[in-house]
Amino acid sequence: MEENVSEQACVNTIKYADDCTMDTSIRLGESSDLQSALDSVQSWAVENKMELNAKKTKDMWINFTEAPPPLPLHIGDAIIERVDNFKLLGTWFQKDLKWNKHVEETTRKVAKNLYCLRECRRANLPVEVGLTTYLTKIRPILEYCSPVWGGLPRYLKDELERVQRRSLRIIGLPHGYLPTLEERRIEATSRELVNILGNPSHIFYQRTMEHNKHNYNLRRRDGIFKYAPFSGTERHRNSFVPRAMRQGLH
């Protein structure tokens, strides 16, 4: 499908199963190539006797300047809805690149599953049963894709930790019985960084190594990197690559 998109169109196309995401970055005063790329995909769909669902297609404009938004995208005569947030492969993204919506939806989903813990307690099942239920049905939801969104402000971290403390209280275990979710997010981010460094074809491999290109050995006994990328904003500092590389310094 992406072969139909003109090479001159500066648009990234990412496919996963039946999901397709297109993104582009434009400078002030430039025009977006997204509409032409979308037209190419629409033509491909028609040629292959398929139909794009405009109602399920969303458009999100991320901008931190006073620049006016581009014209709305469309599929045929249908205008694509422009949204402030959307769910991509189980993770909620916002146009301001904050994670309030993701944490809100995650805690809301988990709150429904606390019923399972209450039923275990009501049935006088062993504590181990309730703990296993939490570890298999609740904590994975709280940690899903955490290397991506793990750079949270304190108030969002506390919101997630409250869910774990509440779960342990229902089970009948002390709050400190398990490692905090923040500790586990840090470990997950470190593991993901190691996986990236072991795979030169990974999309983030070049981004992590380009800040450490020197003629001398940058690896240290107490860390992976000697340098982390400069962050001009807190938003960039808390994104995956800078955050993971700072952890690699220690």
Short mmCIF file of C-alpha atoms in Angstrom, two decimals, residues 33-232:
data_model
loop_
_atom_site.label_atom_id
_atom_site.label_comp_id
_atom_site.label_asym_id
_atom_site.label_seq_id
_atom_site.Cartn_x
_atom_site.Cartn_y
_atom_site.Cartn_z
CA ASP A 33 1.56 16.14 2.11
CA LEU A 34 -0.92 14.09 4.14
CA GLN A 35 -3.88 14.75 1.86
CA SER A 36 -2.02 13.64 -1.27
CA ALA A 37 -0.77 10.55 0.58
CA LEU A 38 -4.30 9.82 1.76
CA ASP A 39 -5.59 10.20 -1.80
CA SER A 40 -3.01 7.63 -2.92
CA VAL A 41 -4.18 5.19 -0.26
CA GLN A 42 -7.79 5.80 -1.28
CA SER A 43 -6.92 5.04 -4.92
CA TRP A 44 -5.15 1.85 -3.84
CA ALA A 45 -8.20 0.80 -1.83
CA VAL A 46 -10.54 1.38 -4.79
CA GLU A 47 -8.28 -0.58 -7.13
CA ASN A 48 -8.29 -3.49 -4.68
CA LYS A 49 -12.07 -3.33 -4.17
CA MET A 50 -11.75 -2.05 -0.61
CA GLU A 51 -13.21 0.95 1.17
CA LEU A 52 -11.65 3.24 3.75
CA ASN A 53 -13.87 3.95 6.73
CA ALA A 54 -13.83 7.71 7.17
CA LYS A 55 -15.76 7.49 10.45
CA LYS A 56 -13.02 5.38 12.03
CA THR A 57 -10.24 7.56 10.64
CA LYS A 58 -9.02 10.37 12.89
CA ASP A 59 -6.82 13.39 12.37
CA MET A 60 -4.76 14.91 15.18
CA TRP A 61 -2.80 18.15 14.84
CA ILE A 62 0.14 18.51 17.25
CA ASN A 63 1.40 22.07 17.45
CA PHE A 64 3.05 24.16 20.16
CA THR A 65 3.16 27.43 18.23
CA GLU A 66 0.58 29.97 17.09
CA ALA A 67 0.56 28.55 13.57
CA PRO A 68 -2.95 27.98 12.18
CA PRO A 69 -3.97 24.33 11.71
CA PRO A 70 -3.94 22.87 8.20
CA LEU A 71 -7.10 22.29 6.22
CA PRO A 72 -9.18 19.28 7.29
CA LEU A 73 -8.36 15.99 5.62
CA HIS A 74 -10.99 14.12 3.66
CA ILE A 75 -11.64 10.73 2.13
CA GLY A 76 -13.71 11.36 -0.95
CA ASP A 77 -16.48 13.70 0.20
CA ALA A 78 -16.22 12.66 3.86
CA ILE A 79 -14.35 15.03 6.18
CA ILE A 80 -12.08 13.27 8.68
CA GLU A 81 -12.77 14.24 12.27
CA ARG A 82 -9.99 16.22 13.94
CA VAL A 83 -9.59 15.09 17.55
CA ASP A 84 -7.69 16.14 20.67
CA ASN A 85 -6.79 12.55 21.56
CA PHE A 86 -7.03 9.09 20.08
CA LYS A 87 -6.21 5.50 20.93
CA LEU A 88 -3.42 3.83 18.97
CA LEU A 89 -2.67 0.16 19.64
CA GLY A 90 -4.02 0.38 23.17
CA THR A 91 -2.31 3.64 24.15
CA TRP A 92 -4.04 7.02 24.31
CA PHE A 93 -2.22 9.96 22.72
CA GLN A 94 -3.08 13.63 23.22
CA LYS A 95 -2.39 16.58 20.96
CA ASP A 96 -0.36 18.22 23.76
CA LEU A 97 1.67 14.98 24.18
CA LYS A 98 0.61 14.60 27.80
CA TRP A 99 -0.61 11.34 29.29
CA ASN A 100 -3.61 12.40 31.37
CA LYS A 101 -6.07 10.71 29.04
CA HIS A 102 -4.12 7.45 29.00
CA VAL A 103 -3.87 7.32 32.79
CA GLU A 104 -7.55 8.23 33.12
CA GLU A 105 -8.68 5.48 30.75
CA THR A 106 -6.28 2.95 32.28
CA THR A 107 -7.45 3.53 35.85
CA ARG A 108 -11.07 3.47 34.70
CA LYS A 109 -10.56 0.10 33.03
CA VAL A 110 -8.71 -1.32 36.03
CA ALA A 111 -11.41 -0.14 38.46
CA LYS A 112 -13.82 -2.59 36.84
CA ASN A 113 -11.40 -5.47 37.38
CA LEU A 114 -11.09 -4.79 41.12
CA TYR A 115 -14.37 -6.68 41.37
CA CYS A 116 -12.39 -9.89 40.83
CA LEU A 117 -10.25 -9.14 43.89
CA ARG A 118 -13.30 -8.44 46.02
CA GLU A 119 -14.85 -11.74 44.96
CA CYS A 120 -11.66 -13.59 45.92
CA ARG A 121 -11.75 -11.95 49.35
CA ARG A 122 -15.49 -12.57 49.77
CA ALA A 123 -15.04 -16.26 48.94
CA ASN A 124 -12.28 -16.55 51.57
CA LEU A 125 -9.82 -17.76 48.96
CA PRO A 126 -6.13 -17.86 49.88
CA VAL A 127 -4.26 -14.57 49.61
CA GLU A 128 -2.14 -16.13 46.87
CA VAL A 129 -5.22 -16.39 44.64
CA GLY A 130 -5.99 -12.69 44.99
CA LEU A 131 -2.34 -11.81 44.40
CA THR A 132 -2.20 -13.95 41.28
CA THR A 133 -5.38 -12.30 40.05
CA TYR A 134 -3.84 -8.86 40.51
CA LEU A 135 -0.56 -9.84 38.84
CA THR A 136 -2.29 -11.36 35.81
CA LYS A 137 -5.46 -9.31 35.31
CA ILE A 138 -4.76 -5.85 36.72
CA ARG A 139 -1.08 -4.95 36.83
CA PRO A 140 -0.46 -5.77 33.13
CA ILE A 141 -3.10 -3.16 32.25
CA LEU A 142 -1.38 -0.58 34.45
CA GLU A 143 1.97 -1.29 32.79
CA TYR A 144 0.97 -1.78 29.17
CA CYS A 145 3.42 0.03 26.87
CA SER A 146 4.91 1.85 29.88
CA PRO A 147 8.31 2.62 28.28
CA VAL A 148 6.45 4.96 25.93
CA TRP A 149 4.50 6.95 28.52
CA GLY A 150 6.58 6.31 31.64
CA GLY A 151 7.85 9.88 32.01
CA LEU A 152 4.85 11.00 34.05
CA PRO A 153 4.48 13.98 36.38
CA ARG A 154 4.18 13.11 40.05
CA TYR A 155 0.40 13.50 40.28
CA LEU A 156 -0.16 10.93 37.51
CA LYS A 157 2.36 8.55 39.06
CA ASP A 158 0.50 8.81 42.36
CA GLU A 159 -2.79 8.08 40.63
CA LEU A 160 -1.45 4.78 39.32
CA GLU A 161 0.20 3.88 42.61
CA ARG A 162 -3.13 4.38 44.40
CA VAL A 163 -4.62 1.63 42.27
CA GLN A 164 -1.92 -0.83 43.34
CA ARG A 165 -2.23 0.14 47.00
CA ARG A 166 -5.99 -0.25 46.80
CA SER A 167 -5.61 -3.67 45.18
CA LEU A 168 -3.21 -4.88 47.87
CA ARG A 169 -5.55 -3.60 50.57
CA ILE A 170 -8.43 -5.61 49.09
CA ILE A 171 -6.25 -8.71 48.88
CA GLY A 172 -5.13 -8.23 52.48
CA LEU A 173 -1.46 -7.44 51.90
CA PRO A 174 0.62 -4.45 53.07
CA HIS A 175 1.25 -1.58 50.63
CA GLY A 176 4.94 -2.32 50.34
CA TYR A 177 4.51 -6.00 49.52
CA LEU A 178 5.22 -5.42 45.81
CA PRO A 179 7.68 -3.10 44.05
CA THR A 180 6.12 0.21 43.11
CA LEU A 181 4.81 0.63 39.59
CA GLU A 182 7.31 3.43 39.06
CA GLU A 183 10.21 1.10 39.86
CA ARG A 184 8.87 -1.44 37.40
CA ARG A 185 8.43 1.21 34.70
CA ILE A 186 12.07 2.19 35.10
CA GLU A 187 13.10 -1.45 34.75
CA ALA A 188 10.90 -1.87 31.68
CA THR A 189 12.43 1.21 30.06
CA SER A 190 15.93 -0.10 30.73
CA ARG A 191 15.07 -3.48 29.21
CA GLU A 192 13.67 -1.79 26.13
CA LEU A 193 16.84 0.27 25.77
CA VAL A 194 18.97 -2.89 25.93
CA ASN A 195 16.78 -4.47 23.25
CA ILE A 196 17.25 -1.42 21.02
CA LEU A 197 21.03 -1.42 21.45
CA GLY A 198 21.09 -5.07 20.49
CA ASN A 199 19.19 -4.47 17.26
CA PRO A 200 20.86 -2.02 14.81
CA SER A 201 17.81 -2.23 12.54
CA HIS A 202 15.53 -0.87 15.28
CA ILE A 203 13.97 2.48 14.42
CA PHE A 204 15.36 4.06 17.61
CA TYR A 205 18.87 2.57 17.39
CA GLN A 206 20.27 5.47 15.37
CA ARG A 207 18.57 8.03 17.60
CA THR A 208 20.15 6.61 20.73
CA MET A 209 23.63 6.27 19.27
CA GLU A 210 23.89 9.54 17.32
CA HIS A 211 24.44 11.46 20.57
CA ASN A 212 27.43 9.26 21.43
CA LYS A 213 29.43 9.24 18.18
CA HIS A 214 33.04 9.89 19.15
CA ASN A 215 36.44 8.40 18.40
CA TYR A 216 36.89 7.15 21.92
CA ASN A 217 35.09 4.57 23.98
CA LEU A 218 31.99 6.03 25.61
CA ARG A 219 30.99 2.93 27.53
CA ARG A 220 31.63 3.20 31.23
CA ARG A 221 31.76 0.63 33.96
CA ASP A 222 28.78 2.18 35.70
CA GLY A 223 26.57 2.85 32.69
CA ILE A 224 25.80 2.35 29.00
CA PHE A 225 26.28 5.93 27.79
CA LYS A 226 28.47 8.86 28.65
CA TYR A 227 26.10 11.43 27.15
CA ALA A 228 22.35 11.87 26.92
CA PRO A 229 20.66 14.17 24.39
CA PHE A 230 20.02 17.77 25.37
CA SER A 231 16.39 18.47 26.24
CA GLY A 232 15.11 21.98 25.72
#
